[in-house]
XYZ file of C-alpha atoms in Angstrom:
715
model
C -68.090 -20.949 6.481
C -65.347 -18.337 6.924
C -63.139 -17.898 3.898
C -59.358 -17.872 4.123
C -57.738 -14.587 5.137
C -55.982 -12.872 2.200
C -53.212 -10.291 2.594
C -53.625 -7.375 0.187
C -50.874 -5.064 1.413
C -48.173 -4.807 4.038
C -46.983 -1.600 5.675
C -43.565 -2.170 7.254
C -43.889 1.269 8.913
C -40.295 1.942 7.890
C -40.310 5.647 8.686
C -41.696 5.240 12.230
C -39.740 2.078 13.048
C -36.454 3.535 11.818
C -36.797 6.539 14.126
C -37.378 4.211 17.102
C -34.371 2.083 16.082
C -31.994 5.013 15.423
C -31.680 4.123 11.731
C -33.706 6.972 10.185
C -30.454 8.635 9.050
C -29.879 5.649 6.773
C -33.343 5.591 5.228
C -36.993 6.391 5.841
C -38.291 4.132 3.056
C -36.490 0.845 3.860
C -36.957 -1.034 7.109
C -33.764 -1.130 9.203
C -34.196 -2.388 12.757
C -32.013 -3.474 15.660
C -32.101 -6.802 17.391
C -33.661 -7.116 20.839
C -36.086 -4.249 20.118
C -39.661 -4.547 18.857
C -40.866 -3.067 15.570
C -44.404 -2.775 14.248
C -45.877 -3.772 10.908
C -49.450 -3.590 9.613
C -51.125 -6.257 7.450
C -54.069 -5.137 5.323
C -56.520 -7.859 4.282
C -58.471 -8.048 1.055
C -61.598 -9.933 2.119
C -62.335 -9.624 5.848
C -61.030 -8.831 9.320
C -58.629 -10.974 11.297
C -60.476 -13.251 13.742
C -58.536 -14.481 16.774
C -59.053 -18.167 17.361
C -60.113 -18.683 13.763
C -57.009 -17.388 11.987
C -53.517 -18.518 12.896
C -50.736 -16.279 11.604
C -47.211 -17.692 11.472
C -44.222 -15.499 10.636
C -41.045 -16.738 8.975
C -37.746 -14.838 8.888
C -34.790 -15.968 6.788
C -31.284 -14.678 6.239
C -28.446 -15.878 4.029
C -28.484 -18.133 0.951
C -29.217 -21.312 2.962
C -31.642 -20.453 5.794
C -31.655 -23.164 8.437
C -33.733 -23.502 11.617
C -30.973 -25.409 13.392
C -28.396 -22.686 12.622
C -30.695 -19.852 13.661
C -30.770 -18.295 10.185
C -34.449 -19.269 9.782
C -37.125 -18.689 12.386
C -40.786 -19.720 12.477
C -42.946 -18.116 15.156
C -46.653 -17.743 15.707
C -48.715 -14.709 16.555
C -50.428 -16.809 19.195
C -46.991 -17.517 20.599
C -45.890 -20.882 21.870
C -43.251 -20.142 24.505
C -39.924 -21.797 23.794
C -40.710 -22.617 20.188
C -38.688 -19.661 18.855
C -36.714 -16.789 20.401
C -38.407 -14.452 17.908
C -41.568 -12.828 19.267
C -44.745 -11.715 17.500
C -47.483 -9.999 19.494
C -50.833 -8.522 18.579
C -51.128 -4.735 18.786
C -54.456 -3.663 17.249
C -57.167 -5.240 15.086
C -58.816 -2.974 12.514
C -61.776 -3.503 10.192
C -59.490 -4.980 7.562
C -56.076 -4.610 9.145
C -53.867 -6.036 11.831
C -50.948 -4.286 13.539
C -48.330 -6.680 14.863
C -45.190 -6.145 16.929
C -42.174 -8.293 15.994
C -38.924 -8.615 17.927
C -35.683 -10.326 16.951
C -33.710 -11.947 19.778
C -30.683 -9.900 20.907
C -28.132 -12.540 19.861
C -29.434 -13.428 16.385
C -27.374 -12.908 13.208
C -27.331 -9.433 11.704
C -27.849 -8.926 7.991
C -30.510 -8.830 5.312
C -33.717 -10.689 6.171
C -36.754 -11.865 4.237
C -40.072 -11.649 6.130
C -42.831 -14.095 5.182
C -46.190 -14.985 6.655
C -48.267 -18.181 6.565
C -51.970 -17.776 7.333
C -53.960 -20.798 8.376
C -57.698 -20.332 8.773
C -59.908 -22.972 10.375
C -61.640 -23.922 7.155
C -59.534 -22.401 4.370
C -56.200 -23.513 2.892
C -52.826 -22.323 4.204
C -51.768 -19.238 2.264
C -48.211 -17.879 2.177
C -47.102 -14.322 1.449
C -43.749 -12.616 1.155
C -44.141 -9.399 3.128
C -40.818 -7.770 2.302
C -37.190 -7.357 3.287
C -35.599 -5.745 6.306
C -32.060 -5.269 7.571
C -31.225 -6.282 11.148
C -28.387 -4.535 12.986
C -26.569 -4.778 16.324
C -28.261 -2.850 19.128
C -26.068 -0.919 21.605
C -29.324 0.383 23.203
C -30.403 -3.148 24.226
C -28.987 -4.428 27.566
C -29.133 -8.040 26.339
C -27.103 -7.310 23.186
C -23.364 -8.110 23.374
C -22.593 -4.579 22.126
C -24.738 -2.824 24.744
C -23.264 0.520 25.782
C -24.915 2.097 28.814
C -24.018 5.749 28.211
C -26.216 7.638 25.742
C -23.517 10.292 25.027
C -21.121 7.433 24.193
C -23.710 5.814 21.917
C -24.197 9.138 20.132
C -20.434 9.510 19.637
C -19.404 5.933 18.834
C -22.419 4.793 16.791
C -24.300 7.846 15.532
C -21.598 10.473 14.890
C -20.660 10.425 11.216
C -17.537 12.583 11.408
C -14.490 12.804 13.639
C -10.749 13.304 13.905
C -7.820 10.974 13.420
C -4.713 12.130 15.273
C -1.477 12.281 13.298
C 1.937 13.956 13.470
C 4.349 12.898 16.195
C 4.291 12.737 19.980
C 5.605 16.309 20.251
C 3.225 17.688 17.623
C -0.179 15.995 17.592
C -2.594 17.282 14.994
C -6.229 16.313 14.266
C -7.018 15.154 10.738
C -10.760 15.600 9.981
C -12.571 12.538 8.620
C -16.012 11.959 7.114
C -17.103 8.496 8.295
C -20.461 8.839 6.527
C -21.835 5.536 7.848
C -25.430 6.612 7.130
C -24.853 7.849 3.589
C -26.771 6.367 0.666
C -25.906 2.713 -0.107
C -23.256 2.435 2.620
C -25.272 -0.153 4.569
C -25.600 -2.250 1.386
C -21.862 -1.995 0.747
C -21.151 -3.075 4.342
C -23.334 -6.177 3.910
C -21.702 -6.843 0.535
C -18.339 -6.683 2.284
C -19.433 -9.489 4.639
C -20.564 -11.570 1.652
C -17.212 -11.126 -0.101
C -15.245 -12.508 2.839
C -13.367 -15.779 2.488
C -15.481 -17.258 5.291
C -18.674 -16.661 3.324
C -17.158 -17.898 0.069
C -16.058 -21.162 1.718
C -19.119 -21.868 3.896
C -21.934 -19.315 3.523
C -24.386 -21.143 5.806
C -21.998 -21.216 8.763
C -20.738 -17.691 8.108
C -24.276 -16.243 8.190
C -25.087 -18.218 11.349
C -22.057 -16.708 13.114
C -22.968 -13.107 12.243
C -24.699 -12.670 15.582
C -21.313 -12.479 17.281
C -19.584 -9.067 17.302
C -16.288 -10.900 17.920
C -16.771 -12.883 14.703
C -17.980 -9.883 12.695
C -15.034 -7.777 13.830
C -12.517 -10.390 12.686
C -14.239 -10.664 9.306
C -14.304 -6.864 8.867
C -10.662 -6.549 9.986
C -9.639 -9.016 7.266
C -11.887 -7.471 4.581
C -10.800 -3.838 4.943
C -7.340 -4.823 3.665
C -6.917 -6.822 0.465
C -4.003 -9.085 1.366
C -6.023 -12.324 1.357
C -9.121 -11.391 -0.619
C -10.797 -8.696 -2.715
C -10.878 -6.453 0.325
C -11.538 -2.739 0.282
C -8.036 -1.227 0.300
C -4.571 -1.964 -1.037
C -1.863 -0.878 1.385
C 1.143 1.058 0.095
C 3.962 2.294 2.340
C 6.323 3.257 -0.470
C 6.575 6.524 -2.326
C 4.903 5.719 -5.645
C 1.128 6.185 -5.748
C 0.879 7.114 -9.429
C -1.630 4.350 -10.222
C -3.959 5.297 -7.373
C -4.626 7.864 -4.667
C -1.970 8.927 -2.178
C -3.280 7.806 1.248
C -2.796 11.311 2.653
C -5.347 12.705 0.178
C -8.336 10.766 1.532
C -10.565 12.554 4.021
C -13.587 10.268 4.129
C -14.662 6.627 3.908
C -17.662 7.064 1.616
C -15.659 7.698 -1.563
C -13.484 4.635 -0.823
C -16.387 2.249 -0.138
C -18.365 3.485 -3.148
C -15.344 3.091 -5.432
C -14.819 -0.470 -4.157
C -18.454 -1.302 -4.873
C -18.581 0.451 -8.262
C -15.524 -1.421 -9.592
C -16.944 -4.869 -8.794
C -15.146 -5.056 -5.431
C -11.668 -4.369 -6.747
C -9.362 -3.092 -3.982
C -9.013 0.694 -3.886
C -5.489 2.088 -4.179
C -4.145 3.144 -1.649
C -4.440 3.058 2.114
C -2.219 3.318 5.160
C -3.095 2.678 8.795
C -5.373 5.667 9.409
C -7.331 4.943 6.208
C -7.795 1.268 7.160
C -8.950 2.310 10.641
C -11.287 5.032 9.391
C -13.039 2.727 6.905
C -13.295 0.048 9.613
C -14.941 2.631 11.878
C -17.493 3.449 9.173
C -18.411 -0.214 8.614
C -18.614 -1.111 12.309
C -20.692 1.950 13.257
C -22.973 1.262 10.311
C -23.535 -2.317 11.548
C -24.257 -0.982 15.037
C -21.058 -1.848 16.920
C -19.743 1.110 18.971
C -16.349 1.976 17.494
C -13.704 4.658 17.835
C -10.404 5.413 16.110
C -7.221 5.266 18.209
C -3.767 6.717 17.486
C -0.677 5.379 19.242
C 2.425 7.568 18.920
C 5.756 5.697 18.631
C 3.997 2.422 17.907
C 6.007 -0.781 18.041
C 5.982 -3.440 15.340
C 7.676 -6.447 16.926
C 8.080 -9.143 14.270
C 9.782 -11.819 16.386
C 7.525 -11.625 19.467
C 10.255 -10.902 22.013
C 8.870 -7.485 23.064
C 12.049 -5.772 21.887
C 12.255 -3.439 18.909
C 15.814 -3.378 17.570
C 17.042 -0.216 15.832
C 20.391 -0.019 14.039
C 22.590 3.061 13.531
C 25.868 3.730 11.782
C 28.624 5.911 13.221
C 27.128 9.079 11.727
C 23.918 8.590 13.729
C 21.989 7.572 10.620
C 19.290 4.966 11.238
C 19.731 1.910 9.023
C 17.174 -0.264 7.243
C 16.181 -2.907 9.758
C 17.133 -6.384 8.590
C 14.638 -7.972 10.990
C 11.836 -5.624 9.989
C 11.206 -4.579 13.589
C 10.199 -0.936 13.530
C 8.745 1.941 15.495
C 6.014 3.698 13.537
C 5.833 7.438 14.063
C 2.188 6.835 14.812
C -0.107 3.906 14.175
C -3.892 3.978 14.022
C -6.311 1.194 14.930
C -9.864 0.848 16.245
C -11.508 0.019 19.509
C -14.886 -1.711 19.376
C -17.150 -2.158 22.389
C -18.474 -5.664 23.086
C -18.880 -8.380 25.673
C -16.253 -11.135 25.539
C -18.049 -14.275 26.643
C -15.202 -16.254 25.028
C -12.749 -14.847 27.617
C -12.589 -15.001 31.423
C -14.799 -12.436 33.218
C -13.596 -8.840 33.214
C -12.161 -8.637 29.700
C -15.194 -7.223 27.890
C -15.575 -3.568 26.945
C -13.168 -1.903 24.530
C -11.356 -4.293 22.169
C -8.464 -3.475 19.804
C -9.220 -4.169 16.158
C -6.507 -3.442 13.590
C -7.241 -3.818 9.879
C -3.773 -2.667 8.765
C -2.096 -5.773 7.292
C 1.018 -6.256 9.448
C 1.032 -9.878 10.612
C -1.264 -12.851 9.989
C -3.721 -14.169 12.576
C -4.950 -17.731 12.059
C -3.635 -17.489 8.505
C -5.342 -14.208 7.567
C -4.203 -10.601 7.712
C -6.416 -9.412 10.529
C -5.804 -8.403 14.131
C -8.139 -8.585 17.112
C -10.404 -8.212 18.848
C -7.883 -7.959 21.699
C -9.176 -6.849 25.091
C -7.698 -3.485 26.114
C -7.786 -4.625 29.746
C -5.908 -7.813 28.817
C -3.248 -5.658 27.139
C -2.878 -3.520 30.258
C -2.581 -6.572 32.508
C -0.126 -8.434 30.235
C -2.561 -11.311 29.569
C -1.009 -11.837 26.154
C -2.242 -15.423 25.792
C -5.902 -14.349 25.523
C -7.619 -14.241 22.122
C -7.160 -12.530 19.723
C -3.659 -11.213 18.909
C -3.218 -9.682 22.355
C 0.562 -10.267 22.296
C 0.957 -8.255 19.088
C -1.245 -5.461 20.440
C 0.764 -5.456 23.698
C 4.021 -4.989 21.764
C 2.565 -1.989 19.889
C 2.155 -0.070 23.152
C 4.694 -1.595 25.519
C 7.718 -3.121 23.765
C 11.199 -1.976 24.758
C 13.564 -0.323 22.266
C 17.163 -1.467 21.839
C 19.568 0.742 19.887
C 22.630 -0.869 18.244
C 25.664 0.728 16.608
C 26.754 -1.163 13.482
C 30.448 -0.617 12.831
C 33.152 -2.749 11.227
C 30.839 -5.731 10.859
C 30.003 -5.756 14.579
C 27.086 -4.540 16.642
C 27.494 -2.534 19.835
C 24.568 -1.998 22.160
C 24.029 1.738 22.595
C 21.152 1.702 25.059
C 17.799 0.184 25.928
C 14.746 2.378 26.311
C 11.679 1.118 28.159
C 9.484 4.163 27.572
C 9.845 5.088 23.882
C 7.050 2.837 22.591
C 3.427 3.727 23.242
C 2.926 7.440 23.905
C -0.076 9.776 23.981
C -2.590 7.123 22.913
C -5.360 9.366 21.585
C -8.970 9.410 20.465
C -11.612 12.067 19.886
C -13.492 13.145 23.003
C -17.182 12.375 23.404
C -19.355 15.050 21.736
C -16.389 17.443 21.601
C -13.566 18.285 19.207
C -10.968 17.840 21.950
C -8.440 14.995 22.164
C -8.680 12.356 24.889
C -5.456 10.738 26.109
C -6.307 7.117 26.988
C -2.749 5.810 27.517
C -3.626 4.683 31.045
C -6.221 2.275 29.598
C -3.364 0.401 27.889
C -0.557 0.398 30.413
C 0.525 1.391 33.876
C 2.631 4.533 34.229
C 6.022 4.236 32.538
C 8.762 3.703 35.095
C 6.382 2.288 37.700
C 6.947 -1.082 39.315
C 3.548 -2.284 38.031
C 4.492 -1.490 34.436
C 7.708 -3.552 34.655
C 5.899 -6.407 36.394
C 3.301 -6.539 33.631
C 6.046 -6.410 30.986
C 7.874 -9.349 32.596
C 4.611 -11.304 32.971
C 3.892 -10.806 29.257
C 7.459 -11.827 28.377
C 7.190 -15.014 30.447
C 3.861 -15.919 28.821
C 5.420 -15.466 25.384
C 8.453 -17.546 26.365
C 6.184 -20.307 27.680
C 4.579 -20.527 24.262
C 7.902 -21.008 22.443
C 10.749 -23.485 22.485
C 13.446 -22.997 25.151
C 16.170 -20.587 24.151
C 14.301 -19.198 21.172
C 13.453 -15.969 22.939
C 16.066 -13.445 23.986
C 15.234 -11.728 27.248
C 15.849 -8.057 27.648
C 18.925 -8.573 29.828
C 20.949 -10.893 27.606
C 23.712 -9.310 25.486
C 23.515 -10.170 21.817
C 27.071 -9.396 20.906
C 30.261 -8.217 22.556
C 30.468 -4.425 22.257
C 33.404 -2.740 20.620
C 34.203 -1.368 24.049
C 36.373 -3.345 26.432
C 34.469 -1.768 29.286
C 32.210 -4.278 31.032
C 29.985 -1.489 32.292
C 27.343 -1.622 29.554
C 26.809 -5.349 30.173
C 26.946 -5.272 33.948
C 24.445 -2.426 34.250
C 22.231 -2.543 31.184
C 19.805 0.023 32.584
C 22.584 2.619 32.792
C 22.370 4.987 29.831
C 25.600 6.007 28.022
C 24.953 9.619 28.965
C 25.124 8.552 32.641
C 28.480 6.851 32.041
C 30.007 9.693 30.025
C 28.154 12.244 32.174
C 27.251 14.319 29.147
C 23.717 15.109 28.048
C 22.750 15.873 24.430
C 19.370 17.234 23.393
C 17.781 18.752 20.273
C 15.573 21.821 20.476
C 13.625 23.461 17.654
C 13.855 27.240 17.408
C 10.784 27.754 15.195
C 7.640 25.897 14.260
C 8.702 23.582 11.406
C 6.558 24.896 8.563
C 6.675 23.463 5.066
C 8.618 25.694 2.713
C 10.665 27.298 5.504
C 14.183 26.535 6.737
C 14.362 24.263 9.787
C 16.332 25.930 12.593
C 17.315 23.988 15.688
C 20.102 23.650 18.226
C 21.973 20.784 19.845
C 22.225 21.380 23.603
C 25.323 19.800 25.186
C 25.659 19.681 28.976
C 28.675 18.436 30.921
C 27.359 16.896 34.166
C 30.813 16.036 35.532
C 33.667 17.884 37.190
C 36.029 16.942 34.306
C 36.718 18.642 30.978
C 35.004 16.894 28.061
C 36.046 16.837 24.389
C 33.125 15.689 22.231
C 32.894 14.741 18.594
C 29.264 14.693 17.460
C 28.102 13.382 14.074
C 24.764 14.885 13.036
C 22.497 13.761 10.216
C 18.977 14.242 8.873
C 16.961 11.817 6.780
C 13.354 11.459 5.682
C 11.252 8.699 7.164
C 8.281 6.888 5.761
C 5.230 6.590 7.987
C 6.097 3.017 9.012
C 9.514 4.082 10.286
C 11.463 3.028 7.179
C 14.409 5.404 6.666
C 15.394 7.091 3.413
C 18.927 8.197 2.610
C 20.414 11.103 4.619
C 20.266 14.480 2.859
C 22.101 16.564 5.498
C 25.158 15.813 7.630
C 27.385 17.806 9.934
C 30.157 17.186 12.470
C 30.506 19.218 15.643
C 33.564 19.376 17.926
C 32.464 20.611 21.332
C 34.744 21.235 24.330
C 32.974 21.509 27.656
C 34.346 22.782 30.942
C 33.077 21.095 34.122
C 29.265 21.517 34.401
C 29.274 23.766 31.334
C 26.403 23.857 28.793
C 26.893 24.835 25.163
C 24.584 25.330 22.203
C 25.476 24.188 18.701
C 23.204 25.901 16.129
C 21.983 23.976 13.069
C 19.966 24.851 9.997
C 18.504 22.708 7.225
C 17.347 24.879 4.332
C 14.197 24.233 2.296
C 16.340 23.633 -0.785
C 18.255 20.954 1.134
C 15.202 18.956 2.247
C 12.460 19.696 -0.317
C 13.461 17.137 -2.953
C 14.107 14.406 -0.365
C 10.884 14.728 1.607
C 8.367 11.863 1.485
C 4.635 12.603 1.483
C 4.649 11.782 5.194
C 6.625 15.016 5.755
C 8.784 13.343 8.415
C 12.402 14.288 9.057
C 14.499 12.476 11.634
C 17.493 14.363 12.982
C 20.014 12.394 15.007
C 23.327 12.940 16.714
C 25.870 10.325 17.744
C 28.341 11.729 20.225
C 31.567 10.247 21.631
C 33.971 11.555 24.197
C 37.687 11.355 23.558
C 38.471 9.216 26.617
C 35.410 6.959 26.661
C 34.287 4.101 24.407
C 30.648 4.868 25.194
C 28.542 6.606 22.571
C 25.540 8.855 23.155
C 22.638 8.763 20.693
C 20.006 11.477 20.581
C 17.254 11.791 17.998
C 14.198 13.868 17.201
C 11.405 13.484 14.670
C 10.095 16.610 12.978
C 6.761 16.724 11.168
C 6.517 19.624 8.741
C 3.240 21.553 8.953
C 1.049 23.139 6.300
C -1.261 26.116 6.785
C -4.865 24.918 7.106
C -7.610 25.541 4.590
C -10.198 27.977 5.994
C -13.880 27.139 5.413
C -16.535 29.805 5.994
C -20.257 29.008 5.981
C -22.022 32.063 4.544
C -25.394 32.487 6.229
C -27.694 30.154 8.147
C -27.662 26.472 7.238
C -31.207 25.074 6.853
C -32.296 21.681 5.497
C -33.379 21.860 1.829
C -32.344 25.529 1.571
C -29.437 26.698 -0.649
C -26.199 27.303 1.248
C -22.976 29.052 0.172
C -19.633 27.830 1.475
C -16.408 29.801 0.998
C -13.124 27.882 0.891
C -9.889 29.875 1.368
C -6.552 28.210 0.572
C -2.979 29.118 -0.282
C 0.286 27.833 -1.701
C 2.721 27.784 1.261
C 5.799 27.314 -0.939
C 8.135 29.872 -2.461
C 7.781 28.099 -5.806
C 4.913 27.689 -8.229
C 2.776 24.547 -7.846
C 0.721 22.902 -10.576
C -2.103 20.370 -11.030
C -3.929 21.777 -7.991
C -7.214 20.062 -7.119
C -9.517 21.095 -4.266
C -11.789 18.388 -2.861
C -14.673 19.145 -0.494
C -17.106 16.750 1.192
C -19.414 16.511 4.182
C -22.157 14.055 5.101
C -25.585 15.656 5.106
C -24.340 18.608 3.041
C -22.957 17.129 -0.179
C -24.383 14.015 -1.822
C -21.001 13.353 -3.417
C -17.432 14.651 -3.244
C -16.949 18.064 -4.866
C -13.745 18.263 -6.945
C -12.588 21.608 -8.323
C -9.620 21.868 -10.715
C -7.568 24.884 -9.625
C -4.569 24.428 -11.945
C -1.569 26.631 -11.108
C -0.916 28.482 -7.852
C 1.882 31.048 -7.808
C 4.358 31.192 -4.869
C 2.558 32.063 -1.586
C -0.603 32.865 -3.574
C -3.834 32.947 -1.566
C -7.136 32.173 -3.295
C -10.764 31.454 -2.471
C -13.821 30.031 -4.144
C -17.468 29.651 -3.187
C -19.444 26.409 -3.477
C -23.222 26.120 -3.479
C -25.030 23.167 -1.915
C -28.399 22.193 -0.429
C -28.102 20.430 2.961
C -30.322 17.347 3.186
C -29.814 16.293 6.824
C -30.213 18.322 10.002
C -28.055 18.413 13.120
C -24.341 18.888 13.782
C -22.272 18.262 10.632
C -18.714 18.742 9.422
C -17.283 19.976 6.112
C -13.833 18.621 5.149
C -11.523 19.991 2.439
C -8.215 18.876 0.895
C -5.876 20.653 -1.546
C -3.331 18.682 -3.540
C -0.756 19.672 -6.153
C 2.359 18.298 -7.821
C 4.381 19.424 -4.760
C 2.089 18.557 -1.849
C -0.880 16.218 -1.364
C -2.669 16.993 1.867
C -3.336 20.568 2.855
C -6.518 20.092 4.863
C -9.188 22.067 6.643
C -12.557 21.591 8.249
C -15.409 23.421 9.915
C -18.391 22.278 11.933
C -21.850 23.535 11.002
C -25.246 23.062 12.609
C -28.021 22.515 10.075
C -31.454 23.562 11.281
C -34.830 22.247 10.176
């Protein structure tokens, strides 16, 4: 009589399987596989060989605290295979003298997460024996055509899933600069922190069985991650702070990687990390989503609308000096705003709306009661289908709202002008396998000024109106108040700009690159487009802005009286000295200059504005010698104080996935005015391939002088 088959040992073949499943960067000792793709394991038996027909081997996989066959979080499937009994597949590979190699495959729609693998062995004569074979982690599979996150292009998969560094574009639409970022999605423990993040969500806390069952859907996962990256409703990863006081945390501009943030969140028992702003929320989201296997990229939208009352109009208020006022409605135009796009099928939407989806973890507005946003189909945004899930109307307003400028004077509001093209410029992301910037604005909207763009805008407006009570939505053509002017012109022809009426053009032009520590020199260009003499009074002002568009008090004002002959152009020179702006500058380094001009014989007013982002000199990083895995490497970091005053409390931070196992922090102390210094760091690279080193220098006067270099690490 044959005795029962006894398992002595299991080899999960982690190293080989992980290479096949593109997870070897995470680990070679733990099994991490992707759904819809087979992986092999070997069972070693204590007492005899496996005998087909005599021994029946049944595998069991379980995920979550309450595994359930009916919910798909528990599966039971036989090596012999009974078609239709389970979507999981087990097939025989090879039979050895005392071993059995088996191929297992998870269905391409099953929940991702941490799984327990068990086996039940039933021999003809012996008792049923059960063994726990081990744990594995199951991830989304963009290489599998049946997976909802399937991405056909291998270069895109390498960029949007496998690349662990990148750039986040910042600055303003006239001065776009790349900020290097270490996503580090394959660094030690990051996968565990990502799964912990899912388990800390409100959905899991309320109903863990249902939450785990829904984790097969990238739409569901993306909404959970979007809510968990901010901490507005839960113990999410980051606290947002758009003020000026970061003394009890880290200034958002200092961060240059996600790993330090996620590890701090985990190490403190999931207490939110202080502080983040939009690019930090988006960067950490990118790390988590790429780690889970969902193709993800980081997107920057310059002049991004935040429309709080869902009428697709951003109202801005000015006083008679041209100073922008705090917005009582909280509508705003952010200098830039950063979100994510994630690639997935959208079987919950009509055909044609899959592909890239907007996901925004920055807590701006609630969605179904939680601070999350998306996934919103990029194609739906372009076509004005603002009634499609999720949060498409809000995403549409970020790229395509109109701007209305109002003059507040004597308790009244006068409409200055309406601008249809200010919001949504130079929508940017890192190019595939290149350090260049891709402009993807055309993915989001038709060309500004085109008939299609206005038709889509009106379609979106009508859809929003249909979802609200009659009369609750102001259309873009209705006047809100009677202007100070008695002239009916601004109401009769709302598209006519004041400069067309007055026939005078005003424009700012910088004379030098606006570098931190230097005076800002610029001119106001005034052009008379008429055949009449023009007497202009122009009020000029400058004020710092916070990143979300909130204005600070003006620190510079001037008044110009300009007389123009017919068709004459004149230049009015301006200068703001470093001593005038230095103490008023926010850490966002944004200065808004504006001019409000009026002509003696016209009630119309002309508003012109320009945003200046002050630049720092970059840190220079030099790799000294060839970079080889497990061989010592010297890295020189060269940095300087750009200011004409001494700075203190200087700290240099350096990191880079595959090169440093943790952030390197060097206390520099004091840097004298314009002093240039360098230091050399030693490290031992532990991963091969293309890598990036990021560096940041902070002091009591500045927080984010950055630099980066790419380095190829050979084997």
